[in-house]
Amino acid sequence: ILLVIIQNLIEVETSTHLLSYSKSYKKQWFDTFLLKAAVALLMLILMTIVNMALNLALFKLAGLYMDASDSNEVLADSTLSFLKLIPAFIPAIFFHIMVCFSLQKSGLAYLVGIMLIVIGIPVANLTNYALIPYSFGIVALKPNAVVTWSFLIALMGLAGAPFLANFIISKNP
């Protein structure tokens, strides 16, 4: 869902050729990049809040029909899992915005995102390492995963994605 949200945020500039028109007066694209990232992050936070509320409602409804002594622990674990995914998906937001602005073709950017997800899921599941930003969520939820490499890759992505996108947008005719 995160890819679809980001694609729709970037589609405004790519489908109307707003990037081409804006190049005549705009030199830096950091503000556009960071505003798109902020909107995507806000959408992710809102979706997480809705998921946690529905999860709580499901546990309350299930508690009416079953007797489970550890339901509070399961609810706490699932809520913690939802909250872990927010920082795990921030590098994916930055990375996919960079891909969208770099390729400037929505279909191609979407295909690259899907292909990297398809490649990243088995790598993260088999090795407990996330080298692709889209698979950080998988590693964040695994109890025995190594997160130091993921954290370093995430920091490099967060620092480099706005600069690379700004460079590519500024240089493309």
mmCIF file of C-alpha atoms in Angstrom:
data_model
loop_
_atom_site.group_PDB
_atom_site.id
_atom_site.type_symbol
_atom_site.label_atom_id
_atom_site.label_comp_id
_atom_site.label_asym_id
_atom_site.label_seq_id
_atom_site.Cartn_x
_atom_site.Cartn_y
_atom_site.Cartn_z
ATOM 1 C CA ILE A 1 0.000 0.000 0.000
ATOM 2 C CA LEU A 2 2.908 2.305 0.707
ATOM 3 C CA LEU A 3 4.040 2.119 -2.914
ATOM 4 C CA VAL A 4 0.581 3.062 -4.137
ATOM 5 C CA ILE A 5 0.433 6.066 -1.798
ATOM 6 C CA ILE A 6 3.822 7.317 -2.931
ATOM 7 C CA GLN A 7 3.016 6.697 -6.592
ATOM 8 C CA ASN A 8 -0.141 8.787 -6.227
ATOM 9 C CA LEU A 9 1.779 11.581 -4.513
ATOM 10 C CA ILE A 10 4.378 11.731 -7.284
ATOM 11 C CA GLU A 11 1.895 11.145 -10.123
ATOM 12 C CA VAL A 12 0.762 14.778 -9.889
ATOM 13 C CA GLU A 13 4.162 16.032 -10.991
ATOM 14 C CA THR A 14 4.908 13.334 -13.544
ATOM 15 C CA SER A 15 1.563 13.122 -15.341
ATOM 16 C CA THR A 16 1.117 16.881 -15.737
ATOM 17 C CA HIS A 17 4.789 17.470 -16.578
ATOM 18 C CA LEU A 18 4.960 19.861 -13.634
ATOM 19 C CA LEU A 19 8.612 18.974 -13.081
ATOM 20 C CA SER A 20 9.473 20.141 -16.595
ATOM 21 C CA TYR A 21 7.582 23.405 -16.174
ATOM 22 C CA SER A 22 8.999 24.070 -12.718
ATOM 23 C CA LYS A 23 12.607 23.662 -13.848
ATOM 24 C CA SER A 24 12.526 27.128 -15.401
ATOM 25 C CA TYR A 25 12.328 28.821 -11.998
ATOM 26 C CA LYS A 26 13.073 26.173 -9.363
ATOM 27 C CA LYS A 27 16.655 25.127 -8.674
ATOM 28 C CA GLN A 28 16.368 23.011 -5.518
ATOM 29 C CA TRP A 29 13.913 20.165 -5.027
ATOM 30 C CA PHE A 30 14.552 19.305 -1.385
ATOM 31 C CA ASP A 31 11.356 20.978 -0.183
ATOM 32 C CA THR A 32 9.198 19.063 -2.664
ATOM 33 C CA PHE A 33 10.918 15.795 -1.770
ATOM 34 C CA LEU A 34 10.606 16.312 1.977
ATOM 35 C CA LEU A 35 6.976 17.460 1.751
ATOM 36 C CA LYS A 36 6.094 14.314 -0.213
ATOM 37 C CA ALA A 37 7.926 12.226 2.386
ATOM 38 C CA ALA A 38 6.091 14.011 5.222
ATOM 39 C CA VAL A 39 2.696 13.377 3.619
ATOM 40 C CA ALA A 40 3.552 9.700 3.025
ATOM 41 C CA LEU A 41 4.763 9.365 6.620
ATOM 42 C CA LEU A 42 1.574 10.997 7.907
ATOM 43 C CA MET A 43 -0.487 8.556 5.838
ATOM 44 C CA LEU A 44 1.561 5.665 7.269
ATOM 45 C CA ILE A 45 0.977 6.900 10.813
ATOM 46 C CA LEU A 46 -2.753 7.281 10.182
ATOM 47 C CA MET A 47 -2.960 3.779 8.709
ATOM 48 C CA THR A 48 -1.082 2.435 11.738
ATOM 49 C CA ILE A 49 -3.505 4.130 14.130
ATOM 50 C CA VAL A 50 -6.471 2.694 12.221
ATOM 51 C CA ASN A 51 -4.860 -0.773 12.246
ATOM 52 C CA MET A 52 -4.248 -0.577 15.981
ATOM 53 C CA ALA A 53 -7.839 0.556 16.632
ATOM 54 C CA LEU A 54 -9.255 -2.257 14.496
ATOM 55 C CA ASN A 55 -6.910 -4.725 16.186
ATOM 56 C CA LEU A 56 -8.148 -3.587 19.597
ATOM 57 C CA ALA A 57 -11.768 -3.874 18.441
ATOM 58 C CA LEU A 58 -11.082 -7.378 17.127
ATOM 59 C CA PHE A 59 -9.568 -8.443 20.448
ATOM 60 C CA LYS A 60 -12.521 -6.987 22.374
ATOM 61 C CA LEU A 61 -14.985 -8.748 20.065
ATOM 62 C CA ALA A 62 -13.072 -12.033 20.260
ATOM 63 C CA GLY A 63 -12.946 -11.726 24.044
ATOM 64 C CA LEU A 64 -16.726 -11.921 24.129
ATOM 65 C CA TYR A 65 -16.732 -15.349 22.495
ATOM 66 C CA MET A 66 -13.611 -17.015 23.867
ATOM 67 C CA ASP A 67 -11.646 -17.310 27.039
ATOM 68 C CA ALA A 68 -7.992 -16.490 26.534
ATOM 69 C CA SER A 69 -5.786 -15.726 29.476
ATOM 70 C CA ASP A 70 -2.916 -14.333 27.410
ATOM 71 C CA SER A 71 -4.972 -12.028 25.186
ATOM 72 C CA ASN A 72 -3.467 -8.889 26.769
ATOM 73 C CA GLU A 73 0.044 -10.097 25.943
ATOM 74 C CA VAL A 74 -0.939 -10.872 22.359
ATOM 75 C CA LEU A 75 -2.592 -7.452 22.036
ATOM 76 C CA ALA A 76 0.521 -5.740 23.408
ATOM 77 C CA ASP A 77 2.779 -7.712 21.039
ATOM 78 C CA SER A 78 0.656 -6.910 17.990
ATOM 79 C CA THR A 79 0.490 -3.221 18.939
ATOM 80 C CA LEU A 80 4.260 -3.154 19.357
ATOM 81 C CA SER A 81 4.609 -4.794 15.939
ATOM 82 C CA PHE A 82 2.497 -2.059 14.367
ATOM 83 C CA LEU A 83 4.611 0.610 16.048
ATOM 84 C CA LYS A 84 7.895 -1.021 14.943
ATOM 85 C CA LEU A 85 6.839 -0.775 11.314
ATOM 86 C CA ILE A 86 6.636 3.024 11.272
ATOM 87 C CA PRO A 87 10.400 3.642 11.598
ATOM 88 C CA ALA A 88 11.115 0.546 9.495
ATOM 89 C CA PHE A 89 9.158 1.953 6.545
ATOM 90 C CA ILE A 90 10.609 5.486 6.617
ATOM 91 C CA PRO A 91 13.667 4.465 4.509
ATOM 92 C CA ALA A 92 11.319 2.783 2.020
ATOM 93 C CA ILE A 93 9.355 6.025 1.730
ATOM 94 C CA PHE A 94 12.497 8.032 0.994
ATOM 95 C CA PHE A 95 13.870 5.407 -1.369
ATOM 96 C CA HIS A 96 10.688 5.061 -3.403
ATOM 97 C CA ILE A 97 10.212 8.822 -3.688
ATOM 98 C CA MET A 98 13.770 8.976 -5.011
ATOM 99 C CA VAL A 99 13.009 6.186 -7.507
ATOM 100 C CA CYS A 100 9.835 7.956 -8.656
ATOM 101 C CA PHE A 101 11.531 11.317 -9.104
ATOM 102 C CA SER A 102 14.533 9.697 -10.781
ATOM 103 C CA LEU A 103 12.622 7.625 -13.332
ATOM 104 C CA GLN A 104 9.749 10.101 -13.808
ATOM 105 C CA LYS A 105 7.618 7.348 -15.352
ATOM 106 C CA SER A 106 5.051 6.056 -12.911
ATOM 107 C CA GLY A 107 4.719 2.596 -14.439
ATOM 108 C CA LEU A 108 8.457 2.023 -14.473
ATOM 109 C CA ALA A 109 8.927 3.314 -10.908
ATOM 110 C CA TYR A 110 6.100 1.105 -9.704
ATOM 111 C CA LEU A 111 7.642 -1.904 -11.485
ATOM 112 C CA VAL A 112 11.053 -1.220 -9.922
ATOM 113 C CA GLY A 113 9.438 -0.987 -6.474
ATOM 114 C CA ILE A 114 7.519 -4.234 -6.906
ATOM 115 C CA MET A 115 10.574 -6.057 -8.252
ATOM 116 C CA LEU A 116 12.714 -4.889 -5.321
ATOM 117 C CA ILE A 117 10.014 -6.049 -2.903
ATOM 118 C CA VAL A 118 9.903 -9.455 -4.609
ATOM 119 C CA ILE A 119 13.693 -9.714 -4.392
ATOM 120 C CA GLY A 120 13.931 -8.303 -0.857
ATOM 121 C CA ILE A 121 11.388 -10.564 0.847
ATOM 122 C CA PRO A 122 13.222 -13.889 0.328
ATOM 123 C CA VAL A 123 16.604 -12.293 1.040
ATOM 124 C CA ALA A 124 15.319 -10.854 4.335
ATOM 125 C CA ASN A 125 13.576 -14.088 5.295
ATOM 126 C CA LEU A 126 16.487 -16.374 4.477
ATOM 127 C CA THR A 127 19.380 -14.280 5.745
ATOM 128 C CA ASN A 128 17.814 -12.062 8.439
ATOM 129 C CA TYR A 129 19.457 -9.092 6.696
ATOM 130 C CA ALA A 130 17.616 -6.328 4.916
ATOM 131 C CA LEU A 131 19.705 -4.811 2.178
ATOM 132 C CA ILE A 132 16.758 -3.340 0.283
ATOM 133 C CA PRO A 133 14.759 -0.615 2.070
ATOM 134 C CA TYR A 134 11.453 -2.265 1.196
ATOM 135 C CA SER A 135 12.295 -5.307 3.336
ATOM 136 C CA PHE A 136 13.211 -3.433 6.536
ATOM 137 C CA GLY A 137 9.737 -4.149 7.904
ATOM 138 C CA ILE A 138 10.337 -7.890 7.689
ATOM 139 C CA VAL A 139 13.611 -7.667 9.561
ATOM 140 C CA ALA A 140 12.150 -5.307 12.186
ATOM 141 C CA LEU A 141 9.530 -7.917 13.119
ATOM 142 C CA LYS A 142 11.950 -10.854 13.337
ATOM 143 C CA PRO A 143 13.207 -11.522 16.864
ATOM 144 C CA ASN A 144 16.689 -12.745 15.880
ATOM 145 C CA ALA A 145 17.416 -10.461 12.964
ATOM 146 C CA VAL A 146 20.547 -8.357 12.660
ATOM 147 C CA VAL A 147 19.470 -4.741 12.422
ATOM 148 C CA THR A 148 22.839 -2.974 12.427
ATOM 149 C CA TRP A 149 23.351 -3.292 8.665
ATOM 150 C CA SER A 150 19.755 -2.346 8.038
ATOM 151 C CA PHE A 151 20.171 0.674 10.284
ATOM 152 C CA LEU A 152 23.322 1.798 8.438
ATOM 153 C CA ILE A 153 21.696 1.293 5.038
ATOM 154 C CA ALA A 154 18.634 3.185 6.268
ATOM 155 C CA LEU A 155 20.748 6.110 7.454
ATOM 156 C CA MET A 156 22.596 6.259 4.135
ATOM 157 C CA GLY A 157 19.287 6.120 2.282
ATOM 158 C CA LEU A 158 17.717 8.829 4.407
ATOM 159 C CA ALA A 159 20.711 11.085 3.912
ATOM 160 C CA GLY A 160 21.334 10.326 0.253
ATOM 161 C CA ALA A 161 17.865 10.000 -1.279
ATOM 162 C CA PRO A 162 16.916 13.712 -1.206
ATOM 163 C CA PHE A 163 20.314 14.723 -2.602
ATOM 164 C CA LEU A 164 20.260 12.130 -5.374
ATOM 165 C CA ALA A 165 16.681 13.001 -6.337
ATOM 166 C CA ASN A 166 17.543 16.704 -6.342
ATOM 167 C CA PHE A 167 20.572 16.055 -8.532
ATOM 168 C CA ILE A 168 18.649 13.927 -11.029
ATOM 169 C CA ILE A 169 15.685 16.283 -11.280
ATOM 170 C CA SER A 170 17.982 19.319 -11.691
ATOM 171 C CA LYS A 171 20.079 17.677 -14.421
ATOM 172 C CA ASN A 172 17.344 16.047 -16.530
ATOM 173 C CA PRO A 173 16.172 18.220 -19.412
#
